[in-house]
XYZ file of C-alpha atoms in Angstrom:
559
model
C -4.467 43.547 0.961
C -6.245 42.772 -2.274
C -4.269 39.553 -2.672
C -5.145 38.484 0.872
C -8.837 39.095 0.212
C -8.653 37.023 -2.982
C -6.934 34.209 -1.101
C -9.644 34.185 1.576
C -12.358 34.222 -1.076
C -10.660 31.331 -2.885
C -10.477 29.280 0.295
C -14.141 29.897 1.065
C -15.094 28.944 -2.485
C -13.142 25.726 -2.229
C -14.847 24.834 1.018
C -18.269 25.542 -0.427
C -17.876 23.856 -3.793
C -15.500 21.067 -2.879
C -12.095 20.281 -4.300
C -10.335 22.914 -6.399
C -10.585 22.083 -10.160
C -6.797 22.282 -10.497
C -6.422 19.881 -7.565
C -9.059 17.578 -9.072
C -7.136 17.496 -12.364
C -3.971 16.491 -10.508
C -5.676 13.666 -8.632
C -7.556 12.389 -11.694
C -4.282 12.254 -13.635
C -2.732 10.172 -10.859
C -5.765 7.853 -10.819
C -5.837 7.479 -14.618
C -2.204 6.392 -14.670
C -2.678 4.188 -11.590
C -5.444 2.173 -13.230
C -3.581 1.893 -16.538
C -0.693 0.473 -14.512
C -3.156 -1.843 -12.722
C -4.357 -3.170 -16.086
C -0.812 -3.850 -17.329
C 0.253 -5.364 -13.999
C -2.940 -7.450 -13.837
C -2.341 -8.811 -17.344
C 1.175 -9.795 -16.328
C -0.268 -11.407 -13.200
C -2.623 -13.543 -15.318
C 0.272 -14.708 -17.511
C 2.308 -15.462 -14.423
C -0.497 -17.460 -12.768
C -1.162 -19.547 -15.876
C 2.541 -20.256 -16.284
C 2.970 -21.156 -12.595
C 0.148 -23.688 -12.954
C 1.808 -25.275 -15.983
C -0.999 -24.166 -18.326
C 0.947 -21.638 -20.408
C 4.498 -21.525 -21.738
C 5.864 -17.993 -21.903
C 8.235 -17.079 -24.780
C 11.956 -16.922 -24.152
C 12.005 -13.206 -25.040
C 9.650 -12.400 -22.160
C 10.009 -15.198 -19.650
C 8.393 -15.944 -16.290
C 10.994 -14.088 -14.252
C 10.726 -10.932 -16.347
C 6.942 -11.093 -15.940
C 7.340 -11.653 -12.203
C 9.693 -8.667 -11.857
C 7.494 -6.321 -13.881
C 4.276 -7.511 -12.172
C 5.759 -6.908 -8.723
C 7.280 -3.502 -9.365
C 4.319 -2.129 -11.337
C 1.717 -3.171 -8.769
C 3.676 -3.037 -5.500
C 5.534 0.208 -6.122
C 3.880 2.176 -8.911
C 0.121 1.490 -8.676
C 0.072 1.949 -4.927
C 2.256 5.083 -4.969
C 0.154 6.736 -7.682
C -3.056 5.885 -5.846
C -1.752 7.060 -2.482
C -0.571 10.440 -3.752
C -3.763 11.050 -5.738
C -6.034 10.063 -2.846
C -4.270 11.977 -0.085
C -3.784 15.092 -2.232
C -7.552 15.093 -2.879
C -8.194 14.541 0.830
C -5.963 17.444 1.805
C -7.461 19.669 -0.861
C -10.942 18.962 0.507
C -10.226 19.119 4.223
C -7.750 22.020 4.154
C -9.620 24.254 1.690
C -7.470 23.537 -1.379
C -3.821 22.843 -2.094
C -1.553 25.852 -2.133
C -0.069 26.474 -5.642
C 3.482 25.447 -4.698
C 2.188 22.131 -3.317
C 0.237 21.496 -6.501
C 3.473 22.039 -8.434
C 5.201 19.555 -6.124
C 2.444 17.052 -6.979
C 3.080 17.456 -10.713
C 6.860 17.335 -10.191
C 6.456 14.139 -8.181
C 4.408 12.607 -10.980
C 7.035 13.512 -13.590
C 9.851 12.013 -11.528
C 7.908 8.808 -10.875
C 7.066 8.403 -14.568
C 10.696 8.898 -15.637
C 11.776 6.329 -13.053
C 9.057 3.867 -14.064
C 10.020 4.134 -17.742
C 13.680 3.405 -16.951
C 12.799 0.436 -14.731
C 10.318 -1.097 -17.185
C 12.606 -0.663 -20.207
C 15.488 -2.442 -18.471
C 13.160 -5.300 -17.439
C 11.769 -5.683 -20.972
C 15.338 -5.690 -22.340
C 16.071 -8.553 -19.900
C 18.702 -6.412 -18.195
C 16.980 -6.310 -14.788
C 15.307 -9.642 -14.079
C 15.965 -9.292 -10.354
C 12.393 -9.472 -8.997
C 10.707 -6.850 -6.824
C 13.262 -7.352 -4.030
C 16.289 -6.826 -6.371
C 18.472 -8.803 -3.948
C 22.206 -8.588 -4.642
C 24.387 -10.332 -5.662
C 21.980 -10.603 -8.616
C 22.955 -7.522 -10.544
C 20.678 -5.463 -12.803
C 21.589 -2.749 -15.263
C 22.662 0.438 -13.436
C 19.821 2.235 -15.232
C 17.341 0.012 -13.355
C 18.696 1.282 -10.031
C 18.817 4.885 -11.321
C 15.148 4.476 -12.288
C 14.417 3.445 -8.702
C 16.145 6.625 -7.510
C 13.792 8.718 -9.658
C 10.786 6.883 -8.208
C 11.987 7.582 -4.657
C 12.650 11.241 -5.526
C 9.081 11.451 -6.821
C 7.738 10.007 -3.576
C 9.837 12.467 -1.568
C 8.567 15.410 -3.650
C 4.986 14.322 -2.935
C 5.889 13.935 0.743
C 7.317 17.445 0.871
C 4.075 18.733 -0.634
C 1.975 17.050 2.071
C 4.179 18.391 4.873
C 4.208 21.900 3.362
C 0.437 22.093 2.966
C -0.176 20.792 6.490
C 2.380 23.178 8.028
C 0.932 26.234 6.262
C -2.611 25.256 7.297
C -1.477 24.880 10.910
C 0.193 28.296 10.739
C -3.023 29.885 9.456
C -5.225 28.002 11.932
C -3.326 28.254 15.181
C -4.656 26.105 17.999
C -6.797 23.934 15.727
C -6.324 20.219 15.137
C -5.327 19.180 11.651
C -8.469 17.549 10.147
C -8.312 13.786 10.732
C -7.968 12.756 7.081
C -5.056 15.181 6.631
C -3.602 13.881 9.903
C -3.615 10.412 8.310
C -1.926 11.859 5.202
C 0.896 13.388 7.250
C 1.368 10.132 9.174
C 1.360 7.939 6.062
C 3.868 10.084 4.169
C 6.062 10.427 7.255
C 6.186 6.637 7.556
C 6.881 6.324 3.829
C 9.754 8.797 4.105
C 11.289 7.088 7.155
C 10.921 3.688 5.516
C 12.488 4.803 2.237
C 15.745 6.078 3.771
C 17.237 2.576 4.114
C 16.437 1.425 0.586
C 17.760 4.715 -0.812
C 21.120 4.087 0.868
C 21.045 0.536 -0.522
C 20.362 1.683 -4.082
C 23.111 4.311 -3.869
C 25.469 1.439 -2.887
C 24.287 -0.700 -5.800
C 24.685 1.916 -8.553
C 28.535 2.120 -8.472
C 28.621 -1.698 -8.132
C 26.385 -2.052 -11.182
C 28.571 0.342 -13.196
C 31.626 -1.749 -12.222
C 33.218 1.052 -10.198
C 33.281 -1.208 -7.136
C 33.967 -4.927 -7.424
C 31.867 -6.370 -4.611
C 28.797 -5.634 -2.526
C 27.877 -6.351 1.108
C 24.920 -8.670 0.541
C 23.716 -8.852 4.138
C 23.829 -5.094 4.566
C 21.857 -4.655 1.346
C 19.163 -7.104 2.471
C 18.890 -5.414 5.853
C 18.511 -1.955 4.320
C 15.953 -3.283 1.836
C 13.714 -4.804 4.494
C 13.649 -1.624 6.524
C 11.662 -0.434 3.505
C 10.065 -3.557 2.024
C 7.691 -4.341 4.863
C 7.169 -0.713 5.881
C 5.790 -0.103 2.412
C 3.075 -2.701 3.046
C 2.059 -0.838 6.159
C 2.002 2.486 4.290
C -0.678 1.018 2.012
C -2.503 -0.333 5.050
C -2.228 3.161 6.532
C -3.867 4.584 3.415
C -6.657 1.994 3.565
C -7.520 2.479 7.229
C -7.781 6.253 6.782
C -10.866 5.494 4.683
C -12.111 2.937 7.237
C -11.946 5.462 10.078
C -13.143 8.600 8.298
C -15.188 7.600 5.236
C -16.923 4.290 5.966
C -18.822 5.516 9.086
C -20.345 8.346 7.038
C -21.352 5.980 4.227
C -23.269 3.721 6.630
C -24.902 6.717 8.356
C -22.791 6.482 11.503
C -20.342 8.661 13.392
C -16.619 8.587 14.063
C -15.833 6.179 16.891
C -13.126 8.341 18.512
C -11.012 11.090 16.987
C -8.385 10.595 19.692
C -8.145 6.830 19.196
C -7.727 7.281 15.431
C -4.887 9.760 15.974
C -3.197 7.461 18.499
C -3.327 4.663 15.902
C -1.645 6.991 13.381
C 1.074 7.884 15.888
C 1.708 4.232 16.852
C 1.906 3.149 13.213
C 4.523 5.842 12.545
C 6.601 5.018 15.626
C 6.509 1.209 15.568
C 6.532 0.231 11.928
C 9.975 0.416 10.365
C 11.759 -2.277 12.468
C 8.817 -4.619 11.827
C 10.331 -5.622 8.490
C 13.215 -7.419 10.162
C 11.115 -10.566 10.542
C 11.796 -11.154 6.830
C 15.376 -11.876 7.900
C 14.580 -14.076 10.849
C 16.106 -17.096 9.071
C 19.105 -15.138 7.750
C 22.566 -15.938 9.151
C 24.775 -13.287 10.723
C 22.397 -12.029 13.418
C 22.403 -13.074 17.064
C 19.483 -14.890 18.657
C 19.028 -11.997 21.082
C 18.658 -9.511 18.237
C 16.150 -11.735 16.450
C 14.231 -12.231 19.682
C 13.974 -8.456 20.145
C 12.759 -8.055 16.591
C 10.011 -10.625 17.139
C 8.547 -8.298 19.767
C 9.088 -5.251 17.547
C 7.251 -6.987 14.702
C 4.411 -8.129 16.943
C 3.977 -4.585 18.306
C 2.523 -3.558 14.926
C -0.459 -5.768 15.694
C -1.468 -3.519 18.577
C -2.757 -0.538 16.526
C -4.361 -3.025 14.120
C -6.332 -4.578 16.991
C -7.380 -1.064 18.096
C -8.623 -0.441 14.546
C -10.613 -3.685 14.507
C -12.246 -2.759 17.820
C -13.079 0.775 16.644
C -14.554 -0.282 13.319
C -16.790 -3.025 14.649
C -17.910 -0.678 17.435
C -18.955 1.836 14.745
C -20.910 -0.861 12.907
C -22.700 -2.025 16.042
C -23.500 1.511 17.254
C -24.891 2.477 13.853
C -26.957 -0.682 13.561
C -28.418 -0.328 17.044
C -29.356 3.315 16.381
C -31.396 1.956 13.482
C -33.210 -0.478 15.756
C -31.073 -3.606 15.598
C -31.897 -6.249 18.228
C -29.946 -9.201 19.587
C -26.242 -9.937 19.655
C -25.630 -9.669 15.897
C -28.813 -7.980 14.677
C -26.780 -4.906 13.664
C -25.127 -6.911 10.896
C -28.437 -6.947 8.977
C -28.665 -3.141 9.214
C -25.432 -2.563 7.305
C -25.812 -1.406 3.649
C -24.535 -4.572 1.976
C -25.995 -3.468 -1.370
C -23.868 -0.298 -1.453
C -20.531 -1.032 -3.122
C -18.965 1.959 -1.343
C -19.433 -0.059 1.849
C -19.231 -3.638 0.566
C -15.726 -3.351 -0.922
C -13.997 -1.881 2.162
C -16.020 -4.165 4.472
C -14.755 -7.297 2.705
C -11.298 -5.715 2.868
C -11.635 -5.422 6.652
C -12.875 -8.997 7.053
C -9.982 -10.266 4.919
C -7.538 -8.523 7.218
C -8.483 -10.877 10.068
C -6.859 -13.996 8.508
C -4.263 -11.850 6.726
C -3.124 -10.262 9.973
C -3.124 -13.610 11.757
C -0.914 -15.062 8.989
C 1.440 -12.130 9.366
C 1.741 -12.687 13.097
C 2.547 -16.361 12.457
C 5.426 -15.342 10.198
C 7.095 -13.275 12.901
C 7.620 -16.516 14.835
C 11.004 -18.125 14.309
C 9.830 -21.744 14.016
C 6.761 -21.101 11.859
C 8.729 -18.711 9.680
C 11.253 -21.476 8.948
C 8.412 -23.701 7.724
C 6.817 -21.217 5.337
C 9.590 -18.714 4.568
C 10.454 -19.565 0.950
C 7.154 -21.199 0.095
C 4.067 -20.005 -1.784
C 2.427 -19.488 1.623
C 4.180 -16.100 1.813
C 2.916 -15.129 -1.645
C -0.603 -16.133 -0.594
C -0.317 -14.074 2.597
C 0.922 -11.095 0.611
C -1.969 -11.266 -1.870
C -4.501 -11.630 0.944
C -3.071 -8.609 2.768
C -2.359 -6.278 -0.113
C -4.493 -7.669 -2.925
C -7.606 -7.915 -0.777
C -7.401 -5.677 2.296
C -5.643 -2.759 0.642
C -6.737 -2.971 -2.983
C -10.431 -3.614 -2.274
C -10.412 -0.519 -0.041
C -8.801 1.460 -2.880
C -11.547 0.199 -5.210
C -14.200 1.198 -2.661
C -12.797 4.745 -2.539
C -13.109 5.072 -6.314
C -16.921 4.737 -6.229
C -17.347 8.087 -4.458
C -14.085 9.974 -4.983
C -14.058 9.948 -8.794
C -17.709 11.113 -9.074
C -16.942 13.791 -6.494
C -13.915 15.025 -8.459
C -15.680 14.945 -11.834
C -19.020 16.239 -10.500
C -20.791 13.068 -11.607
C -22.885 10.405 -9.878
C -22.608 6.719 -9.054
C -25.613 5.221 -10.835
C -27.477 2.094 -9.622
C -26.216 0.275 -12.723
C -22.545 0.996 -11.935
C -23.185 0.226 -8.261
C -24.486 -3.225 -9.315
C -21.516 -3.732 -11.631
C -19.275 -2.705 -8.741
C -20.834 -5.383 -6.526
C -20.214 -7.969 -9.255
C -16.615 -6.731 -9.515
C -16.144 -6.925 -5.738
C -17.520 -10.475 -5.555
C -15.457 -11.580 -8.564
C -12.340 -10.137 -6.956
C -13.101 -11.734 -3.600
C -13.776 -15.197 -5.039
C -10.690 -14.913 -7.256
C -8.552 -14.036 -4.271
C -10.051 -16.871 -2.204
C -9.082 -19.360 -4.923
C -5.637 -17.929 -5.616
C -4.526 -16.917 -2.142
C -6.118 -19.995 -0.552
C -4.362 -22.321 -2.997
C -1.054 -20.533 -2.407
C -1.380 -20.886 1.367
C -2.164 -24.603 1.149
C 0.405 -25.583 -1.461
C 2.989 -23.506 0.404
C 2.440 -25.658 3.476
C 3.087 -28.684 1.254
C 6.459 -27.230 0.272
C 5.851 -25.568 -3.092
C 8.474 -22.803 -3.410
C 7.843 -19.202 -4.331
C 9.714 -17.183 -6.983
C 9.899 -20.171 -9.375
C 8.203 -20.963 -12.655
C 6.353 -24.232 -13.125
C 8.403 -27.410 -12.728
C 7.758 -30.985 -11.714
C 11.376 -31.457 -10.635
C 11.754 -34.449 -12.947
C 8.216 -35.721 -12.187
C 8.957 -35.989 -8.499
C 5.893 -37.349 -6.673
C 5.819 -34.501 -4.138
C 5.975 -31.842 -6.838
C 3.239 -33.582 -8.854
C 0.959 -33.494 -5.786
C 1.034 -29.673 -5.981
C -0.669 -29.579 -9.402
C -4.325 -29.520 -8.224
C -3.603 -26.527 -5.974
C -1.764 -24.741 -8.775
C -4.798 -25.298 -11.009
C -6.972 -23.467 -8.449
C -4.305 -20.763 -8.348
C -4.763 -20.289 -12.106
C -8.575 -20.153 -11.764
C -8.198 -17.489 -9.084
C -5.758 -15.517 -11.211
C -8.186 -15.585 -14.138
C -11.052 -14.295 -11.973
C -8.800 -11.548 -10.638
C -7.937 -10.482 -14.180
C -11.670 -10.252 -14.949
C -11.952 -8.139 -11.789
C -9.177 -5.845 -13.048
C -10.899 -5.370 -16.412
C -14.230 -4.563 -14.718
C -12.586 -2.104 -12.317
C -10.659 -0.274 -15.034
C -13.908 0.032 -17.023
C -15.761 1.360 -13.954
C -13.052 3.916 -13.150
C -12.988 5.418 -16.639
C -16.780 5.246 -16.941
C -17.070 7.246 -13.714
C -14.541 9.745 -15.067
C -16.085 10.375 -18.476
C -19.491 8.713 -18.958
C -21.429 8.794 -15.683
C -24.262 11.352 -15.542
C -23.526 14.804 -14.163
C -24.505 15.412 -10.556
C -23.282 16.170 -7.079
C -21.480 13.536 -5.030
C -20.491 14.044 -1.415
C -16.965 13.713 -0.063
C -18.042 11.601 2.937
C -16.372 12.740 6.147
C -17.693 11.207 9.388
C -18.517 13.596 12.211
C -17.689 12.828 15.868
C -20.449 11.715 18.238
C -22.347 14.608 19.857
C -20.911 13.731 23.268
C -17.397 12.994 22.005
C -14.544 14.134 24.239
C -12.141 16.818 23.055
C -9.057 15.569 21.249
C -5.976 16.303 23.382
C -3.391 18.776 22.129
C -0.493 16.350 22.574
C -1.601 14.369 19.524
C -0.240 17.213 17.373
C 3.305 16.985 18.723
C 4.823 15.710 15.478
C 8.360 16.605 16.549
C 8.063 14.201 19.464
C 6.611 11.401 17.298
C 9.498 11.763 14.835
C 12.055 11.585 17.661
C 10.374 8.470 19.096
C 10.206 6.854 15.649
C 13.929 7.496 15.100
C 14.665 6.092 18.576
C 12.717 2.885 17.832
C 14.343 2.551 14.392
C 17.759 3.010 16.043
C 16.929 0.302 18.612
C 16.096 -2.074 15.791
C 18.803 -1.295 13.259
C 21.771 0.523 14.806
C 23.451 -2.567 16.260
C 23.018 -4.914 13.253
C 23.998 -2.276 10.686
C 27.113 -1.190 12.598
C 28.033 -4.867 13.005
C 27.492 -5.546 9.290
C 29.744 -2.594 8.413
C 32.498 -3.057 11.028
C 32.590 -6.868 10.763
C 31.611 -6.960 7.119
C 31.518 -10.403 5.496
C 33.470 -10.882 2.261
C 31.799 -8.865 -0.469
C 30.192 -10.627 -3.386
C 30.928 -10.054 -7.065
C 27.873 -9.654 -9.306
C 25.885 -12.648 -10.537
C 23.550 -12.843 -13.489
C 21.247 -15.830 -12.978
C 19.143 -15.339 -16.083
């Protein structure tokens, strides 16, 4: 009885004062490590960009392909995973009245597993034993300890996922009949998608470990690629998932508006969970070994992901217009002037949203068989990736930092740091315009991706790429400056900003909003539908690749 009373008191205290200090410590540790990783990965990105433009020769003991591998894995896997766990754990702590102790332990366990895995992966790359790029395609073979490190990273992600599911389930049990708060609903959806997407790559890595130890002689290359891409593209959409949770729930509050529709937001979450995993198959649209009919089906499955994205675009711009008109905006676009462009908490995610328009359009183009054949192995794809992830996702992550860190540390965002944040956002945006724009253009001219600088024996076509590569280097330099500014801002907000109270901005529904239907909480059904869609996309090709397996490949070491 006494324990129950203490628990109730603790929950009420958490709700009144904000996030639990123990939960805040967990999230701040994740963020600290995430931005240290961002600094290291950003430095490697600068070196890579300068080398790709022919302006810098990297030493033989740490060559372009090692830099490329480390840059990709640190930023694509580690930075994003650390940020996602820290952000959603803070969101659940705030919206659910604090993490339960066992979930907090799962958060720390997840962090330990991810750090062990990261150390193993980075050490093997630095030792030049795993220069296999982010995609680690076989038959290129890394050290077995590289793959074992990946297993630890996945185990860490799964531990964090279990924590999210556990906290949500216990909250639902204690609050029967109530809807899970929207931000926690996003957390459950994002981690569910991450878990479903990681199953394929886990099977792949477990196939590669005995091959890397020499216990098996060959590997099924096509099966490995297929399993990888069930994860590789899903991961991109997990980050997008994380970003749009802030667009739906946080941004409306920051601009003084209301939630557009709780139901629509939950439907978007459900659709993203159900439709996403087979979407990665368009990365194999030029691969041999698959029938035209299968590829044709996957084109539609890839394009279906655009549907919830279009719903998000509609909802967000409706929020902006409604809010602007409530403040007296006139004319067709008068509401644009009413938006708080001088507030970095809005500016960064707003630019992220705008960038997603061309980024999403580029993604749709790549699901098309003919266009994909034109751009598939060119720098266009790298440019598209940086526009999608480096701008849409990462700028939203940066925007979250300006209110979440002060909230967790009980400090304030000062006008000076807000101004520095605007400079950082503009620097990042211009840098990405130069770098991503140059990559798109030179990719259309045929410049390949995944290669260091070369003129191919002073071939005239290759020499014509040089001006674009020079702009790529300028963009990369500006982005590195943006990284340095952001890392400074993050740690300043943690330790140096003045003490104060910062709000965790959660948008409220409109006064006349309709009630959210109960069926949105039927997670069992959404999981079954997701598995059914994944089976539609992958059951036939995977069975075919196993039953009619092509000759296995021995390992190759291309470096």
